[in-house]
Amino acid sequence: MIAALTPLLYSLGPAAVLLVMAVIFAETGLLVGFFLPGDSLLFIAGALVASHVVDVPFWVFAAGVLVAAITGDQVGYLIGRRFGPRVFSRDASRLFASSHAEKAQAFFERHGPKAVILARFLPVVRTFVPVVAGIGRMPYRRFVAYNVIGGAVWSVGMAAAGLYFGTIPFVAHHIEIITIGLASLSLIPAAVAVVRHRRQRNGRADGERDADDSLLELSATGAGVTVDPPVEQQPG
């Protein structure tokens, strides 16, 4: 994905900031956002701002991605809070179960602040953590506070790292080749993710675990918490 987005950053000029903002928002505000390359996009865009390929002041770029990051997580939280009870009212759900809602609530009561902040730096996990936080009914004000902290550290930090990288003379003189190289390297974790997804899908087909177990385990594992799978009752 980043390999396709990088040429657009060159062609759009200052409007590239809007593209980066849209991707950052979608990554955490939409459930399909885990396919989007937030980390690498922020870094590469920061380097392009430094080299004036994207000719905007850094503070404008930083403010834009910060707003997008915070807003995306807020939308994810509200989606989980608004639609969670409706999903759990069904007898069977392909995504969540009522037992997982209870586990999510307990998880965020114990680890909420740390999970919301650290999840920013974990691809895929950061897409689902805000939704699970909303489903788990994490207090809204508490979520907002740690969302702002995590969003600021992640978005501005990654952009600033790219900005510094772009000021290195060798990088500045070879910015196009280097950014294309970075974009190509980003395809490696994407390929790994595809392989893992296929293995998990095959495992589900064999009855190893359902999608709801997979989703909650993904979020909890990324935050450093192990979620035990449901225990089947043996017939007495």
Coordinates of N, CA and C in Angstrom, one line a residue:
M1 N 0.8 -1.2 0.0 CA 0.0 0.0 0.0 C 0.9 1.3 0.0
I2 N 1.9 1.3 0.8 CA 2.8 2.5 0.9 C 3.5 2.7 -0.4
A3 N 3.8 1.6 -1.1 CA 4.4 1.7 -2.4 C 3.5 2.4 -3.4
A4 N 2.2 2.2 -3.3 CA 1.3 2.9 -4.2 C 1.1 4.4 -3.8
L5 N 1.1 4.6 -2.5 CA 0.9 6.0 -2.0 C 2.0 6.9 -2.1
T6 N 3.3 6.4 -2.1 CA 4.4 7.3 -2.2 C 4.5 8.1 -3.5
P7 N 4.2 7.6 -4.7 CA 4.2 8.5 -5.8 C 3.1 9.6 -5.7
L8 N 2.0 9.3 -5.1 CA 1.0 10.3 -4.9 C 1.5 11.5 -4.0
L9 N 2.3 11.2 -3.0 CA 2.9 12.2 -2.2 C 3.7 13.2 -3.0
Y10 N 4.4 12.6 -4.0 CA 5.2 13.5 -4.9 C 4.3 14.3 -5.8
S11 N 3.2 13.7 -6.3 CA 2.4 14.4 -7.4 C 1.5 15.4 -6.8
L12 N 1.0 15.2 -5.5 CA 0.0 16.1 -4.9 C 0.6 17.4 -4.4
G13 N 1.9 17.4 -4.1 CA 2.4 18.6 -3.5 C 1.9 18.9 -2.1
P14 N 1.5 20.1 -1.8 CA 1.0 20.4 -0.4 C -0.3 19.7 -0.1
A15 N -1.1 19.3 -1.1 CA -2.3 18.6 -0.9 C -2.0 17.2 -0.4
A16 N -0.8 16.7 -0.4 CA -0.4 15.4 0.1 C -0.7 15.3 1.6
V17 N -0.7 16.4 2.3 CA -1.0 16.4 3.7 C -2.4 15.9 3.9
L18 N -3.4 16.3 3.0 CA -4.7 15.8 3.1 C -4.8 14.2 2.9
L19 N -4.0 13.7 2.0 CA -3.9 12.3 1.8 C -3.4 11.6 3.0
V20 N -2.4 12.1 3.6 CA -1.8 11.5 4.8 C -2.9 11.5 6.0
M21 N -3.5 12.6 6.1 CA -4.6 12.7 7.1 C -5.7 11.7 6.9
A22 N -6.1 11.5 5.7 CA -7.2 10.6 5.4 C -6.7 9.2 5.7
V23 N -5.5 8.8 5.4 CA -5.0 7.5 5.7 C -4.9 7.2 7.2
I24 N -4.4 8.2 7.9 CA -4.2 8.1 9.4 C -5.6 8.0 10.1
F25 N -6.5 8.8 9.6 CA -7.9 8.7 10.2 C -8.5 7.3 9.9
A26 N -8.4 6.8 8.7 CA -9.0 5.6 8.3 C -8.4 4.4 9.0
E27 N -7.1 4.5 9.3 CA -6.4 3.4 9.9 C -7.0 3.1 11.3
T28 N -7.4 4.1 12.1 CA -7.9 3.9 13.4 C -9.4 4.1 13.5
G29 N -10.0 4.8 12.5 CA -11.4 5.2 12.6 C -12.3 4.2 11.9
L30 N -11.7 3.3 11.0 CA -12.5 2.4 10.2 C -12.0 1.0 10.5
L31 N -12.8 0.0 10.5 CA -12.4 -1.3 10.8 C -11.6 -1.9 9.7
V32 N -11.6 -1.4 8.5 CA -10.7 -1.9 7.4 C -9.4 -1.2 7.5
G33 N -9.1 -0.3 8.4 CA -7.9 0.5 8.4 C -6.6 -0.3 8.7
F34 N -6.7 -1.6 9.2 CA -5.5 -2.3 9.5 C -4.7 -2.6 8.2
F35 N -5.3 -2.4 7.0 CA -4.5 -2.6 5.8 C -3.6 -1.4 5.5
L36 N -3.8 -0.3 6.2 CA -3.1 1.0 5.8 C -1.8 1.2 6.6
P37 N -0.8 1.8 5.9 CA 0.5 1.9 6.5 C 0.8 3.2 7.2
G38 N 0.2 3.4 8.4 CA 0.4 4.6 9.1 C 1.8 5.0 9.5
D39 N 2.5 4.1 10.1 CA 3.9 4.4 10.5 C 4.8 4.8 9.4
S40 N 4.9 4.0 8.4 CA 5.8 4.3 7.3 C 5.3 5.5 6.5
L41 N 4.0 5.7 6.4 CA 3.5 6.9 5.7 C 3.9 8.2 6.4
L42 N 3.7 8.2 7.7 CA 4.1 9.4 8.5 C 5.6 9.7 8.4
F43 N 6.4 8.6 8.4 CA 7.9 8.8 8.4 C 8.3 9.4 7.0
I44 N 7.8 8.7 5.9 CA 8.2 9.2 4.6 C 7.6 10.6 4.3
A45 N 6.4 10.9 4.7 CA 5.9 12.2 4.5 C 6.7 13.2 5.2
G46 N 7.1 12.9 6.5 CA 7.9 13.9 7.2 C 9.2 14.2 6.5
A47 N 9.8 13.1 5.9 CA 11.1 13.3 5.2 C 10.8 14.2 3.9
L48 N 9.7 14.0 3.3 CA 9.3 14.8 2.1 C 9.0 16.3 2.5
V49 N 8.5 16.5 3.7 CA 8.3 17.9 4.1 C 9.7 18.5 4.4
A50 N 10.6 17.8 4.9 CA 12.0 18.3 5.2 C 12.7 18.7 3.9
S51 N 12.4 17.9 2.8 CA 13.1 18.2 1.5 C 12.3 19.1 0.6
H52 N 11.1 19.6 1.1 CA 10.2 20.5 0.4 C 9.6 19.9 -0.8
V53 N 9.6 18.6 -0.9 CA 8.8 17.9 -1.9 C 7.3 18.1 -1.6
V54 N 7.0 18.0 -0.3 CA 5.7 18.4 0.2 C 5.9 19.8 0.9
D55 N 5.7 20.8 0.2 CA 6.1 22.2 0.6 C 5.1 22.8 1.5
V56 N 5.1 22.4 2.7 CA 4.3 23.0 3.8 C 5.1 23.1 5.0
P57 N 4.8 24.1 5.9 CA 5.5 24.1 7.2 C 5.3 22.9 8.0
F58 N 6.3 22.4 8.7 CA 6.2 21.2 9.5 C 5.0 21.3 10.5
W59 N 4.8 22.4 11.1 CA 3.8 22.5 12.1 C 2.4 22.3 11.5
V60 N 2.2 22.7 10.2 CA 1.0 22.5 9.6 C 0.8 21.0 9.4
F61 N 1.8 20.3 8.9 CA 1.7 18.8 8.7 C 1.5 18.1 10.0
A62 N 2.3 18.5 11.1 CA 2.1 17.9 12.4 C 0.7 18.1 12.9
A63 N 0.2 19.3 12.8 CA -1.1 19.5 13.4 C -2.2 18.7 12.6
G64 N -2.0 18.6 11.3 CA -3.0 17.8 10.5 C -3.0 16.4 10.9
V65 N -1.9 15.7 11.0 CA -1.8 14.3 11.3 C -2.2 14.1 12.8
L66 N -2.0 15.0 13.6 CA -2.4 14.9 15.0 C -3.9 14.9 15.1
V67 N -4.6 15.8 14.4 CA -6.0 15.8 14.4 C -6.6 14.6 13.8
A68 N -6.0 14.1 12.8 CA -6.5 12.9 12.1 C -6.3 11.7 13.0
A69 N -5.2 11.6 13.7 CA -5.0 10.4 14.6 C -6.0 10.4 15.8
I70 N -6.1 11.6 16.4 CA -7.0 11.6 17.6 C -8.5 11.4 17.1
T71 N -8.9 12.0 16.0 CA -10.3 11.9 15.5 C -10.6 10.4 15.1
G72 N -9.6 9.8 14.5 CA -9.8 8.4 14.1 C -10.1 7.5 15.3
D73 N -9.3 7.6 16.3 CA -9.5 6.8 17.5 C -10.8 7.1 18.2
Q74 N -11.2 8.4 18.2 CA -12.5 8.8 18.8 C -13.6 8.1 18.0
V75 N -13.5 8.1 16.7 CA -14.6 7.4 15.9 C -14.6 5.9 16.2
G76 N -13.5 5.3 16.3 CA -13.4 3.9 16.6 C -14.0 3.6 17.9
Y77 N -13.7 4.4 18.9 CA -14.3 4.2 20.3 C -15.8 4.4 20.2
L78 N -16.3 5.4 19.5 CA -17.8 5.6 19.5 C -18.5 4.5 18.7
I79 N -17.8 3.9 17.7 CA -18.4 2.8 17.0 C -18.6 1.6 17.9
G80 N -17.6 1.3 18.7 CA -17.6 0.2 19.6 C -18.7 0.5 20.7
R81 N -18.7 1.7 21.2 CA -19.7 2.0 22.3 C -21.1 2.0 21.8
R82 N -21.3 2.5 20.6 CA -22.7 2.6 20.0 C -23.2 1.3 19.5
F83 N -22.4 0.5 18.8 CA -22.9 -0.7 18.2 C -22.6 -2.0 18.9
G84 N -21.7 -1.9 19.9 CA -21.4 -3.1 20.7 C -22.6 -3.8 21.3
P85 N -23.4 -3.1 22.0 CA -24.5 -3.8 22.6 C -25.5 -4.5 21.6
R86 N -25.6 -3.8 20.5 CA -26.5 -4.4 19.4 C -25.9 -5.7 18.9
V87 N -24.5 -5.7 18.7 CA -23.9 -6.9 18.2 C -24.0 -8.0 19.2
F88 N -23.8 -7.7 20.5 CA -23.8 -8.7 21.5 C -25.2 -9.3 21.8
S89 N -26.2 -8.6 21.4 CA -27.6 -9.0 21.6 C -28.0 -10.2 20.8
R90 N -27.1 -10.5 19.8 CA -27.4 -11.6 18.9 C -27.0 -12.9 19.5
D91 N -27.6 -14.0 19.1 CA -27.3 -15.3 19.7 C -25.9 -15.7 19.3
A92 N -25.5 -15.4 18.0 CA -24.2 -15.8 17.5 C -23.7 -14.6 16.7
S93 N -22.4 -14.3 16.9 CA -21.8 -13.2 16.2 C -20.5 -13.7 15.6
R94 N -20.2 -13.2 14.4 CA -18.9 -13.6 13.7 C -17.8 -12.8 14.2
L95 N -18.0 -11.7 14.9 CA -17.0 -10.8 15.3 C -16.7 -10.8 16.8
F96 N -17.8 -10.7 17.6 CA -17.7 -10.6 19.0 C -18.7 -11.5 19.7
A97 N -18.5 -11.7 21.0 CA -19.4 -12.5 21.8 C -19.6 -11.7 23.1
S98 N -20.7 -11.9 23.8 CA -20.9 -11.2 25.1 C -19.8 -11.4 26.1
S99 N -19.3 -12.7 26.1 CA -18.2 -12.9 27.0 C -16.9 -12.1 26.7
H100 N -16.7 -11.8 25.5 CA -15.6 -11.0 25.1 C -15.8 -9.5 25.5
A101 N -17.1 -9.1 25.5 CA -17.4 -7.7 26.0 C -17.0 -7.6 27.5
E102 N -17.3 -8.6 28.2 CA -16.9 -8.6 29.7 C -15.4 -8.6 29.8
K103 N -14.7 -9.4 29.0 CA -13.3 -9.5 29.1 C -12.7 -8.1 28.7
A104 N -13.2 -7.5 27.7 CA -12.7 -6.2 27.2 C -12.9 -5.2 28.3
Q105 N -14.0 -5.2 29.0 CA -14.3 -4.2 30.0 C -13.3 -4.4 31.2
A106 N -13.0 -5.6 31.6 CA -12.1 -5.9 32.6 C -10.7 -5.5 32.2
F107 N -10.3 -5.8 31.0 CA -9.0 -5.5 30.5 C -8.7 -4.0 30.5
F108 N -9.7 -3.2 30.1 CA -9.5 -1.8 30.0 C -9.6 -1.1 31.4
E109 N -10.2 -1.8 32.3 CA -10.3 -1.2 33.7 C -8.9 -1.4 34.3
R110 N -8.2 -2.5 33.9 CA -6.8 -2.7 34.5 C -5.7 -2.0 33.7
H111 N -5.8 -2.1 32.3 CA -4.7 -1.7 31.5 C -5.1 -0.6 30.5
G112 N -6.3 0.0 30.6 CA -6.8 0.9 29.6 C -5.8 2.0 29.2
P113 N -5.3 2.8 30.1 CA -4.4 3.9 29.7 C -3.2 3.4 28.9
K114 N -2.5 2.4 29.5 CA -1.3 1.9 28.8 C -1.7 1.3 27.4
A115 N -2.8 0.6 27.4 CA -3.2 -0.1 26.1 C -3.5 1.0 25.0
V116 N -4.2 2.0 25.4 CA -4.5 3.1 24.4 C -3.3 3.8 23.8
I117 N -2.3 4.0 24.7 CA -1.1 4.7 24.2 C -0.2 3.7 23.5
L118 N 0.1 2.5 24.0 CA 1.0 1.6 23.4 C 0.5 1.0 22.1
A119 N -0.8 0.9 22.0 CA -1.4 0.3 20.8 C -1.1 1.2 19.6
R120 N -0.8 2.5 19.8 CA -0.5 3.4 18.6 C 0.7 2.9 17.9
F121 N 1.6 2.2 18.5 CA 2.8 1.8 17.9 C 2.8 0.3 17.4
L122 N 1.6 -0.3 17.5 CA 1.4 -1.7 17.1 C 0.5 -1.7 15.9
P123 N 1.0 -1.9 14.7 CA 0.1 -2.0 13.5 C -0.9 -3.1 13.7
V124 N -2.1 -2.9 13.1 CA -3.2 -3.8 13.2 C -3.9 -3.7 14.6
V125 N -3.1 -3.8 15.6 CA -3.7 -3.7 17.0 C -4.3 -2.3 17.2
R126 N -3.6 -1.2 16.7 CA -4.2 0.1 17.0 C -5.5 0.3 16.3
T127 N -5.8 -0.5 15.2 CA -7.1 -0.4 14.6 C -8.3 -0.9 15.5
F128 N -8.0 -1.9 16.3 CA -9.1 -2.6 17.0 C -9.2 -2.1 18.5
V129 N -8.1 -1.6 19.1 CA -8.1 -1.2 20.5 C -9.2 -0.1 20.8
P130 N -9.3 0.9 20.0 CA -10.3 1.9 20.3 C -11.7 1.3 20.3
V131 N -12.0 0.4 19.3 CA -13.3 -0.2 19.2 C -13.6 -1.1 20.4
V132 N -12.6 -1.9 20.8 CA -12.8 -2.7 22.0 C -12.9 -1.9 23.3
A133 N -12.2 -0.7 23.3 CA -12.4 0.2 24.4 C -13.8 0.7 24.5
G134 N -14.4 1.0 23.4 CA -15.8 1.5 23.4 C -16.7 0.4 23.8
I135 N -16.5 -0.8 23.3 CA -17.3 -2.0 23.7 C -17.2 -2.3 25.1
G136 N -16.0 -2.2 25.7 CA -15.7 -2.4 27.1 C -16.2 -1.3 28.0
R137 N -16.7 -0.2 27.4 CA -17.3 0.9 28.2 C -16.2 1.6 29.0
M138 N -15.0 1.7 28.5 CA -13.9 2.5 29.1 C -14.5 3.9 29.3
P139 N -14.3 4.6 30.5 CA -14.8 5.9 30.7 C -14.4 6.9 29.6
Y140 N -15.3 7.6 29.0 CA -15.0 8.4 27.8 C -13.9 9.5 28.1
R141 N -14.0 10.2 29.2 CA -13.0 11.2 29.5 C -11.6 10.6 29.6
R142 N -11.6 9.4 30.3 CA -10.3 8.8 30.4 C -9.7 8.3 29.1
F143 N -10.6 7.8 28.2 CA -10.1 7.4 26.9 C -9.6 8.6 26.1
V144 N -10.4 9.7 26.2 CA -10.0 10.9 25.4 C -8.6 11.4 25.9
A145 N -8.4 11.4 27.2 CA -7.1 11.9 27.7 C -5.9 11.1 27.2
Y146 N -6.0 9.8 27.2 CA -4.9 8.9 26.8 C -4.9 8.8 25.3
N147 N -6.0 9.0 24.6 CA -6.0 9.0 23.2 C -5.2 10.2 22.7
V148 N -5.4 11.4 23.3 CA -4.6 12.6 22.9 C -3.1 12.4 23.2
I149 N -2.8 11.8 24.3 CA -1.4 11.6 24.6 C -0.8 10.6 23.6
G150 N -1.4 9.5 23.4 CA -0.9 8.5 22.5 C -0.9 9.0 21.0
G151 N -1.9 9.7 20.6 CA -2.0 10.3 19.3 C -0.9 11.3 19.0
A152 N -0.6 12.1 20.0 CA 0.5 13.1 19.9 C 1.8 12.5 19.8
V153 N 2.1 11.6 20.7 CA 3.4 11.0 20.7 C 3.7 10.2 19.4
W154 N 2.7 9.5 19.0 CA 2.8 8.6 17.8 C 2.9 9.4 16.5
S155 N 1.9 10.2 16.2 CA 1.8 10.9 15.0 C 2.9 12.0 14.8
V156 N 3.0 12.9 15.8 CA 4.0 13.9 15.7 C 5.4 13.3 15.8
G157 N 5.6 12.3 16.7 CA 6.9 11.6 16.8 C 7.4 11.0 15.6
M158 N 6.5 10.2 14.9 CA 6.9 9.6 13.6 C 7.2 10.6 12.6
A159 N 6.3 11.7 12.5 CA 6.6 12.7 11.5 C 7.9 13.4 11.8
A160 N 8.2 13.7 13.0 CA 9.4 14.4 13.4 C 10.6 13.5 13.1
A161 N 10.5 12.2 13.3 CA 11.6 11.3 13.0 C 11.9 11.4 11.5
G162 N 10.8 11.4 10.7 CA 11.0 11.5 9.2 C 11.6 12.9 8.8
L163 N 11.1 13.9 9.5 CA 11.7 15.3 9.2 C 13.2 15.3 9.5
Y164 N 13.6 14.7 10.6 CA 15.0 14.7 10.9 C 15.8 13.9 9.9
F165 N 15.2 12.8 9.5 CA 15.9 11.9 8.5 C 16.0 12.7 7.2
G166 N 15.0 13.5 6.9 CA 15.0 14.2 5.6 C 16.0 15.3 5.6
T167 N 16.5 15.8 6.7 CA 17.5 16.9 6.8 C 18.9 16.4 6.6
I168 N 19.1 15.1 6.7 CA 20.5 14.5 6.4 C 20.9 14.8 5.0
P169 N 22.0 15.4 4.8 CA 22.4 15.8 3.4 C 22.3 14.7 2.4
F170 N 22.8 13.6 2.7 CA 22.8 12.5 1.7 C 21.3 12.1 1.4
V171 N 20.5 12.0 2.4 CA 19.1 11.7 2.2 C 18.4 12.8 1.3
A172 N 18.7 14.0 1.7 CA 18.0 15.1 0.9 C 18.4 15.1 -0.5
H173 N 19.6 14.7 -0.9 CA 20.1 14.7 -2.2 C 19.6 13.4 -3.0
H174 N 19.1 12.4 -2.3 CA 18.7 11.2 -2.9 C 17.3 10.8 -2.4
I175 N 16.5 11.8 -2.1 CA 15.2 11.6 -1.4 C 14.3 10.6 -2.1
E176 N 14.2 10.8 -3.5 CA 13.3 10.0 -4.2 C 13.7 8.5 -4.2
I177 N 14.9 8.2 -4.4 CA 15.4 6.8 -4.4 C 15.2 6.2 -3.0
I178 N 15.5 7.0 -2.0 CA 15.4 6.5 -0.6 C 14.0 6.2 -0.2
T179 N 13.1 7.1 -0.5 CA 11.7 6.9 -0.1 C 11.1 5.7 -0.9
I180 N 11.5 5.5 -2.1 CA 11.0 4.4 -2.9 C 11.5 3.1 -2.2
G181 N 12.8 3.1 -1.8 CA 13.4 2.0 -1.1 C 12.6 1.7 0.2
L182 N 12.3 2.7 1.0 CA 11.6 2.5 2.2 C 10.2 1.9 2.0
A183 N 9.6 2.5 0.9 CA 8.2 1.9 0.6 C 8.3 0.5 0.2
S184 N 9.4 0.1 -0.5 CA 9.5 -1.3 -0.9 C 9.7 -2.2 0.3
L185 N 10.5 -1.7 1.3 CA 10.8 -2.5 2.5 C 9.5 -2.7 3.3
S186 N 8.6 -1.8 3.2 CA 7.3 -1.9 3.9 C 6.4 -3.0 3.4
L187 N 6.7 -3.5 2.2 CA 5.9 -4.6 1.7 C 6.2 -5.9 2.5
I188 N 7.4 -6.0 3.1 CA 7.7 -7.3 3.8 C 6.7 -7.6 4.9
P189 N 6.5 -6.6 5.9 CA 5.5 -7.0 6.9 C 4.1 -7.2 6.4
A190 N 3.8 -6.5 5.2 CA 2.4 -6.8 4.6 C 2.3 -8.2 4.1
A191 N 3.4 -8.7 3.5 CA 3.4 -10.1 3.1 C 3.3 -11.1 4.2
V192 N 4.0 -10.8 5.3 CA 3.9 -11.6 6.5 C 2.5 -11.6 7.0
A193 N 1.8 -10.4 7.0 CA 0.5 -10.3 7.5 C -0.5 -11.2 6.7
V194 N -0.3 -11.2 5.4 CA -1.1 -12.0 4.5 C -1.0 -13.5 4.8
V195 N 0.3 -13.9 5.0 CA 0.5 -15.3 5.3 C -0.1 -15.7 6.6
R196 N 0.0 -14.8 7.6 CA -0.6 -15.1 8.9 C -2.2 -15.2 8.8
H197 N -2.7 -14.2 8.0 CA -4.1 -14.2 7.8 C -4.6 -15.5 7.2
R198 N -3.9 -16.0 6.2 CA -4.3 -17.2 5.5 C -4.2 -18.4 6.4
R199 N -3.2 -18.4 7.3 CA -3.0 -19.5 8.2 C -4.2 -19.5 9.2
Q200 N -4.5 -18.3 9.7 CA -5.6 -18.2 10.7 C -6.9 -18.6 10.0
R201 N -7.1 -18.2 8.8 CA -8.3 -18.6 8.1 C -8.4 -20.1 7.9
N202 N -7.3 -20.7 7.6 CA -7.3 -22.2 7.5 C -7.6 -22.8 8.8
G203 N -7.0 -22.2 9.9 CA -7.2 -22.7 11.2 C -8.7 -22.7 11.6
R204 N -9.3 -21.5 11.2 CA -10.8 -21.4 11.5 C -11.6 -22.4 10.8
A205 N -11.1 -22.7 9.5 CA -11.9 -23.7 8.7 C -11.7 -25.1 9.4
D206 N -10.6 -25.3 10.1 CA -10.4 -26.6 10.8 C -11.0 -26.6 12.1
G207 N -11.7 -25.5 12.5 CA -12.3 -25.5 13.9 C -11.4 -25.1 15.0
E208 N -10.2 -24.5 14.7 CA -9.3 -24.2 15.7 C -9.8 -23.0 16.6
R209 N -10.3 -22.0 15.9 CA -10.9 -20.9 16.7 C -11.7 -20.0 15.8
D210 N -12.6 -19.3 16.4 CA -13.6 -18.5 15.7 C -13.0 -17.1 15.5
A211 N -13.7 -16.2 14.7 CA -13.2 -14.9 14.4 C -13.2 -14.0 15.6
D212 N -14.2 -14.3 16.5 CA -14.3 -13.4 17.7 C -13.1 -13.6 18.6
D213 N -12.7 -14.9 18.8 CA -11.5 -15.2 19.6 C -10.3 -14.5 19.0
S214 N -10.2 -14.6 17.7 CA -9.0 -14.1 17.0 C -8.9 -12.6 17.2
L215 N -10.0 -11.8 17.1 CA -10.0 -10.4 17.2 C -9.6 -9.9 18.6
L216 N -10.2 -10.5 19.6 CA -9.9 -10.0 20.9 C -8.5 -10.4 21.3
E217 N -8.1 -11.6 20.9 CA -6.7 -12.1 21.2 C -5.7 -11.1 20.6
L218 N -6.0 -10.7 19.3 CA -5.1 -9.8 18.6 C -4.9 -8.5 19.4
S219 N -6.0 -7.9 19.9 CA -5.9 -6.6 20.6 C -5.2 -6.8 21.9
A220 N -5.5 -7.9 22.7 CA -4.9 -8.1 24.0 C -3.5 -8.4 23.9
T221 N -3.1 -9.3 23.0 CA -1.7 -9.7 22.8 C -0.8 -8.5 22.5
G222 N -1.3 -7.6 21.6 CA -0.6 -6.4 21.3 C -0.3 -5.5 22.4
A223 N -1.2 -5.5 23.5 CA -1.0 -4.7 24.6 C -0.3 -5.4 25.8
G224 N 0.1 -6.6 25.5 CA 0.9 -7.4 26.5 C 0.0 -8.2 27.4
V225 N -1.2 -8.5 27.1 CA -2.1 -9.3 27.9 C -2.5 -10.5 27.2
T226 N -2.5 -11.6 27.9 CA -2.9 -12.9 27.3 C -4.4 -13.2 27.6
V227 N -5.1 -13.5 26.6 CA -6.6 -13.8 26.8 C -6.7 -15.3 26.6
D228 N -7.3 -15.9 27.7 CA -7.5 -17.3 27.7 C -8.7 -17.7 26.8
P229 N -8.5 -18.7 25.9 CA -9.7 -19.1 25.1 C -10.8 -19.7 25.9
P230 N -12.0 -19.7 25.4 CA -13.1 -20.3 26.2 C -12.8 -21.8 26.4
V231 N -13.2 -22.3 27.6 CA -12.9 -23.6 28.0 C -14.2 -24.4 27.7
E232 N -14.1 -25.5 27.0 CA -15.2 -26.3 26.7 C -15.5 -27.3 27.8
Q233 N -16.8 -27.4 28.1 CA -17.2 -28.2 29.2 C -17.2 -29.7 28.7
Q234 N -16.6 -30.6 29.5 CA -16.6 -32.0 29.2 C -17.9 -32.6 29.7
P235 N -18.5 -33.5 28.9 CA -19.8 -34.1 29.4 C -19.5 -35.0 30.6
G236 N -20.3 -34.8 31.6 CA -20.1 -35.6 32.8 C -20.9 -36.9 32.7

